[in-house]
Short mmCIF file of C-alpha atoms in Angstrom, two decimals:
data_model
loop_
_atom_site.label_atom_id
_atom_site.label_comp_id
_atom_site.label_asym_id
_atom_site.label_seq_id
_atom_site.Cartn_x
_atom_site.Cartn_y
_atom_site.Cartn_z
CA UNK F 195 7.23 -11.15 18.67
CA UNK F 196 6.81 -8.22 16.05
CA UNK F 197 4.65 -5.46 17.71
CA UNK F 198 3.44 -2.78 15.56
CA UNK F 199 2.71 0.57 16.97
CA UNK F 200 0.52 3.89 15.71
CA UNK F 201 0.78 6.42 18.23
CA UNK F 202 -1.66 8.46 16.82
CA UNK F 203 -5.20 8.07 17.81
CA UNK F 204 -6.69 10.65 15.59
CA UNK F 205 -5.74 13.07 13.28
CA UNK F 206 -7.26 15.66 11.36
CA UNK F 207 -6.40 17.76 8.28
CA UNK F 208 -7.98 20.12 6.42
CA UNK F 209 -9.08 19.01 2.83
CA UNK F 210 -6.41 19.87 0.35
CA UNK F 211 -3.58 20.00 3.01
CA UNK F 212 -1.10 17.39 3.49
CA UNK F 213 -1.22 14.92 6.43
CA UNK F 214 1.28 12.37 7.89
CA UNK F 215 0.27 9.03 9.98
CA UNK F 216 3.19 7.43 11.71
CA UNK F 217 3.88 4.16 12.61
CA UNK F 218 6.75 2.35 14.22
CA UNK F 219 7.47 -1.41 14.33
CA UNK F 220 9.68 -4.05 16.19
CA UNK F 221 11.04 -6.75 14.50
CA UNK F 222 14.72 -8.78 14.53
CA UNK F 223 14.13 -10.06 11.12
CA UNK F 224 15.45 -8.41 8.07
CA UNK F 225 12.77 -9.41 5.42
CA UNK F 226 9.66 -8.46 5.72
CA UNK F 227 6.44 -6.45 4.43
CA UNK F 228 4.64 -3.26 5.23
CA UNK F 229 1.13 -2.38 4.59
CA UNK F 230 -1.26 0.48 5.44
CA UNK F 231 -5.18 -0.25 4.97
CA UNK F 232 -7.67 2.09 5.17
CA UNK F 233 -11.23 1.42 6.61
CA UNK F 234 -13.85 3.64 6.21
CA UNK F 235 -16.99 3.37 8.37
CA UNK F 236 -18.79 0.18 8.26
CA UNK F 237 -16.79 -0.80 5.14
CA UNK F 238 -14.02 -3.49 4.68
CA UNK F 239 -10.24 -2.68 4.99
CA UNK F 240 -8.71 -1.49 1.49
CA UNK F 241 -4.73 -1.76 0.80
CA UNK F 242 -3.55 1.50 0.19
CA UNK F 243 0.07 1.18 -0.35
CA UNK F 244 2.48 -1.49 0.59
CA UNK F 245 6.34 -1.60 1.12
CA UNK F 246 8.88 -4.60 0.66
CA UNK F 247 11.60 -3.73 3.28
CA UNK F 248 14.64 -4.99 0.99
CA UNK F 249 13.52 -2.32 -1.60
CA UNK F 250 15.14 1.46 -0.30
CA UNK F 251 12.54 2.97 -2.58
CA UNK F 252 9.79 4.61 -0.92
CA UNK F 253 6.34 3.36 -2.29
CA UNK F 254 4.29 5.83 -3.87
CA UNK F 255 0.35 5.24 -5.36
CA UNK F 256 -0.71 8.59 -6.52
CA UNK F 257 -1.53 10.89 -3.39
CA UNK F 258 -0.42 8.32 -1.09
CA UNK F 259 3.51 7.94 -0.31
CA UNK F 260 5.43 6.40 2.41
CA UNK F 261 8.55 7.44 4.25
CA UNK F 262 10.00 4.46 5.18
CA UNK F 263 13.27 4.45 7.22
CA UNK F 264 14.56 0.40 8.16
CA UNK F 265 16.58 1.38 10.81
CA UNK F 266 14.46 3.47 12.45
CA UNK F 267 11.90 0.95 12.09
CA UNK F 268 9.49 3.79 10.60
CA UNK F 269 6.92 3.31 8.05
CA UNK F 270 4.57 6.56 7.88
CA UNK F 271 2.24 7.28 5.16
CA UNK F 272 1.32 10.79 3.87
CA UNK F 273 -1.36 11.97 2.16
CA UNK F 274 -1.07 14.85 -0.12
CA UNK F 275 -4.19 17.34 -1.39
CA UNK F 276 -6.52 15.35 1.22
CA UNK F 277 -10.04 14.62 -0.04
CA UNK F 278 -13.27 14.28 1.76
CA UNK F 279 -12.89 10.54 0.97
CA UNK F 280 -9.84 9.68 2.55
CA UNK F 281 -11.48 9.80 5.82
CA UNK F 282 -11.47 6.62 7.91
CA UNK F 283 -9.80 4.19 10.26
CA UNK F 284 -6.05 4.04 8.44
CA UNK F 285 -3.81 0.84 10.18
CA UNK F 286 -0.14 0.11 9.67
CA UNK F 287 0.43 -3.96 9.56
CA UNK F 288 3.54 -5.75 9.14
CA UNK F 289 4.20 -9.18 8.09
CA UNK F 290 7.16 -11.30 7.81
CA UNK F 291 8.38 -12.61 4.34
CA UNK F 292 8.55 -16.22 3.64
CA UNK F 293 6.88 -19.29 4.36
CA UNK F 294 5.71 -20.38 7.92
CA UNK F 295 3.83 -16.78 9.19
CA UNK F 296 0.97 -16.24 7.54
CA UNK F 297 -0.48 -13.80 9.87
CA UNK F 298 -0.30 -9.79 9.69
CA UNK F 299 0.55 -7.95 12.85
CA UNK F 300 -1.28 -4.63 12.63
CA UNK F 301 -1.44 -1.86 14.76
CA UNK F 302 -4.68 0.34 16.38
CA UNK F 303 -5.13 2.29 14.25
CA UNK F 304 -5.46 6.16 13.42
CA UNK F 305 -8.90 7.75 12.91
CA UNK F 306 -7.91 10.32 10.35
CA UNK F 307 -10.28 13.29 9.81
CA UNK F 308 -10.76 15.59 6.90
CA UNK F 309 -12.40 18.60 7.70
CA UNK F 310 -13.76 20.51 4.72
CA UNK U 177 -14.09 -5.61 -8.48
CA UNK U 178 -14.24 -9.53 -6.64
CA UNK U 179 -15.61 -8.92 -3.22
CA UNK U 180 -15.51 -11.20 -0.12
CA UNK U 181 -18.67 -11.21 1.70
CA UNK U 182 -19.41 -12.36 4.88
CA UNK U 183 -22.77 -12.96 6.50
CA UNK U 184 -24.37 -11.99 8.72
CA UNK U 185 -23.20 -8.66 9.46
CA UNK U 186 -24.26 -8.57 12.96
CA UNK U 187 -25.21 -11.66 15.09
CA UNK U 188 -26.05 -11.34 18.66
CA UNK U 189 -25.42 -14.71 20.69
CA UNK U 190 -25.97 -15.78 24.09
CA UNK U 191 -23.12 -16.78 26.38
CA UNK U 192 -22.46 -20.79 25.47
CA UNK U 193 -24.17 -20.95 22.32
CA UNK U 194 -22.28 -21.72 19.13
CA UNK U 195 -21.90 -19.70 16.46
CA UNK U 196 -20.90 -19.74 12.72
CA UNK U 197 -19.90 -17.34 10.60
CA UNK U 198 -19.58 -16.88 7.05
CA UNK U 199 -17.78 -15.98 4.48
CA UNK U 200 -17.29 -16.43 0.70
CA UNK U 201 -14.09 -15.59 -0.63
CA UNK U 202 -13.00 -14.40 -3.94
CA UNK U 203 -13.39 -17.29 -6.22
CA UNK U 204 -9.52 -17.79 -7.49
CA UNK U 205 -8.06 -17.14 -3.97
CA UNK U 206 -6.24 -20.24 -2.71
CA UNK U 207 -5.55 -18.69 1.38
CA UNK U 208 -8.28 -17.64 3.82
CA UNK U 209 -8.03 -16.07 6.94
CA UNK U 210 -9.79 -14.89 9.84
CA UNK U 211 -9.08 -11.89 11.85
CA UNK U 212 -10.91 -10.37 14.69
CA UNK U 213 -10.93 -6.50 16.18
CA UNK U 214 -12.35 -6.25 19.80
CA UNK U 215 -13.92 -2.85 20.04
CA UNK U 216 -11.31 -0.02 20.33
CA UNK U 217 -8.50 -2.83 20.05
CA UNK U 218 -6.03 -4.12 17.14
CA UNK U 219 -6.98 -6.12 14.57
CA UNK U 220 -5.60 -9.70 15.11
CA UNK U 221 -4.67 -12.55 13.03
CA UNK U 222 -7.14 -15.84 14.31
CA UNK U 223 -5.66 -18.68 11.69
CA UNK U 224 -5.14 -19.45 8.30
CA UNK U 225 -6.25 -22.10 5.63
CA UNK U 226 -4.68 -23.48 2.75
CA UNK U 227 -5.36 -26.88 0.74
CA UNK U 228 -8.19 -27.99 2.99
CA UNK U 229 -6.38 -27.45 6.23
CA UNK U 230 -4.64 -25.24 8.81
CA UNK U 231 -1.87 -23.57 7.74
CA UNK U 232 -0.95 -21.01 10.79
CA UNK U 233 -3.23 -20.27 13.96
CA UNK U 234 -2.52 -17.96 16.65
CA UNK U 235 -2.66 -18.31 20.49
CA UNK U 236 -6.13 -16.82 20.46
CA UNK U 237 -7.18 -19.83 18.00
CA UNK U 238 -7.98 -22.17 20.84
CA UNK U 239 -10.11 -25.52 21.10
CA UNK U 240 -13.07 -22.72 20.62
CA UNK U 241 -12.50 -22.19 17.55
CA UNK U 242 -12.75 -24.33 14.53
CA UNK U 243 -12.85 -23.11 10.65
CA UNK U 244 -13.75 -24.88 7.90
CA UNK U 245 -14.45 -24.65 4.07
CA UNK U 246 -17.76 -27.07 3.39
CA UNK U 247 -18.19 -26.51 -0.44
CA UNK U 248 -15.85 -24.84 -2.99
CA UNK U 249 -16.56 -20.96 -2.34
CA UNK U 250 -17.70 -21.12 1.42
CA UNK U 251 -15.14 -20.34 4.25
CA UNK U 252 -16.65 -20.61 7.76
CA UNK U 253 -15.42 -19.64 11.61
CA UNK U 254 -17.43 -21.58 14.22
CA UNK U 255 -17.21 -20.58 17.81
CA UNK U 256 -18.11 -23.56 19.94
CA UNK U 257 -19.32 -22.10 23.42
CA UNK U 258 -19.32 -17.99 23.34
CA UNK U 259 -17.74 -16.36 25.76
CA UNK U 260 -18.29 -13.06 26.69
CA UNK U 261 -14.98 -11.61 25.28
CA UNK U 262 -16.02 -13.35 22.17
CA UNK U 263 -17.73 -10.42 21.28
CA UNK U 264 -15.79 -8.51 18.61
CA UNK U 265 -15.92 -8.08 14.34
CA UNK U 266 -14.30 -10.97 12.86
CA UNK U 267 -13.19 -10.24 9.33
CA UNK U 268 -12.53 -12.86 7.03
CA UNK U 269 -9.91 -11.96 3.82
CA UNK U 270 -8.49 -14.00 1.00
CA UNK U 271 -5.55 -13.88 -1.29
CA UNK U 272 -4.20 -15.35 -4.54
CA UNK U 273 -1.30 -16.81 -2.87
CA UNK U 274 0.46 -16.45 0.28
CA UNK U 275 0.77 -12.49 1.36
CA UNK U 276 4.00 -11.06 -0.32
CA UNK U 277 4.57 -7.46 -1.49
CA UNK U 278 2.95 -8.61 -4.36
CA UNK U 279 -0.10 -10.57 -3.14
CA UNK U 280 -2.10 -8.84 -0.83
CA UNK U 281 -5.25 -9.60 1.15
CA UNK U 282 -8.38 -8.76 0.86
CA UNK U 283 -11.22 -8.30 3.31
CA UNK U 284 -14.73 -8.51 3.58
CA UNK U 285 -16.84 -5.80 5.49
CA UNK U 286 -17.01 -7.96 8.75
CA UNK U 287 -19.33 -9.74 11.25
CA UNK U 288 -20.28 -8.11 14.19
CA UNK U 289 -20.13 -10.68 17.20
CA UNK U 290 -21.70 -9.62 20.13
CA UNK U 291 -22.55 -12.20 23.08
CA UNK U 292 -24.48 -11.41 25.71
#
């Protein structure tokens, strides 16, 4: 079974800096996606950047970029010139490509801080 | 932006009673899902629904459980018989077509389950 892990409970930045969330993942399957979502409190989980693992590319939306190493079975997410905003719950999730698994796997979590 | 909403936002239960929650996905999504978060532990996948039927559950998506989609833009989870470990925020999320690195989910603020 694919396990997804974020070792990080909580983090916290200062605004402006640059912060990096790690997560690690288990899978035997070659194909497959990556996805962080951010939460903030008493919202709904928003897709911040996602990652097909057959691309090499690292996927980048604006502040957000990922450093995403497939044998290492890494997929961590920075976030450059931190804003007040990004504060929230940020989770890692994995799901396998194809037909048949419908379900993401996600991991704990990482309550990310900004302080001002 | 669409939305999915989900109602109520908090319902408090007693042990054995049934409950039914609700949620109204965004209007051209063809896959719904539930997930649940127990407090302080990982988001996980409950089942998925497709064309009027089940398309993947997981092990937690037991005899309990049941989901349905009564009219063309409700989706609804119905717990049978709370239990105590019930108690958790369900989300419910909806995508175009089945999760790729190109179709994503998204999720509705929750319901907050709580069962005394």
């Amino acid at each position: 079974a694919q396990t997804v892990t974020q070792s990080q409970p909580e983090m916290s930045v200062q605004e402006a800096e640059t912060v990096t969330l790690s997560c690690t993942y288990d899978t035997s399957e070659s194909d497959y996606y990556l996805f962080w979502y951010k939460q903030p409190p008493s919202r709904q989980m928003i897709l911040v950047i996602r990652q097909e693992a057959y691309k090499q590319q690292n996927a980048t939306e604006n502040r957000f970029s990922v450093n995403f190493q497939k044998a290492a079975k890494s997929f961590s997410l920075k976030i450059s010139d931190s804003q007040l905003g990004d504060a929230a719950m940020y989770f890692c999730a994995y799901k396998l490509a194809g037909g048949g698994a419908d379900g993401l796997t996600f991991g704990k979590g990482t309550h990310l801080i900004i302080q001002p | 932006e669409p939305e999915v909403t989900q109602t109520p936002s908090h319902q408090v239960t007693q042990m054995g009673q049934e409950v039914i929650l609700r949620c109204v996905p965004i209007s051209n999504h063809l896959y719904f899902y539930w997930y649940r978060q127990i407090l302080g532990q990982k988001v996980e996948f409950l089942v998925s629904f497709y064309n009027n039927e089940i398309s993947e559950k997981s092990e937690i998506f037991d005899d309990q459980f049941s989901v349905e989609r009564p009219d063309g833009s409700n989706f609804t989870l119905k717990i049978r018989s709370t239990k105590l470990e019930d108690s958790a925020m369900y989300f419910c999320a909806s995508s175009e077509f089945r999760v790729s690195g190109a179709n994503v989910l998204t999720f509705g603020a929750g319901s907050r389950l709580t069962v005394l």
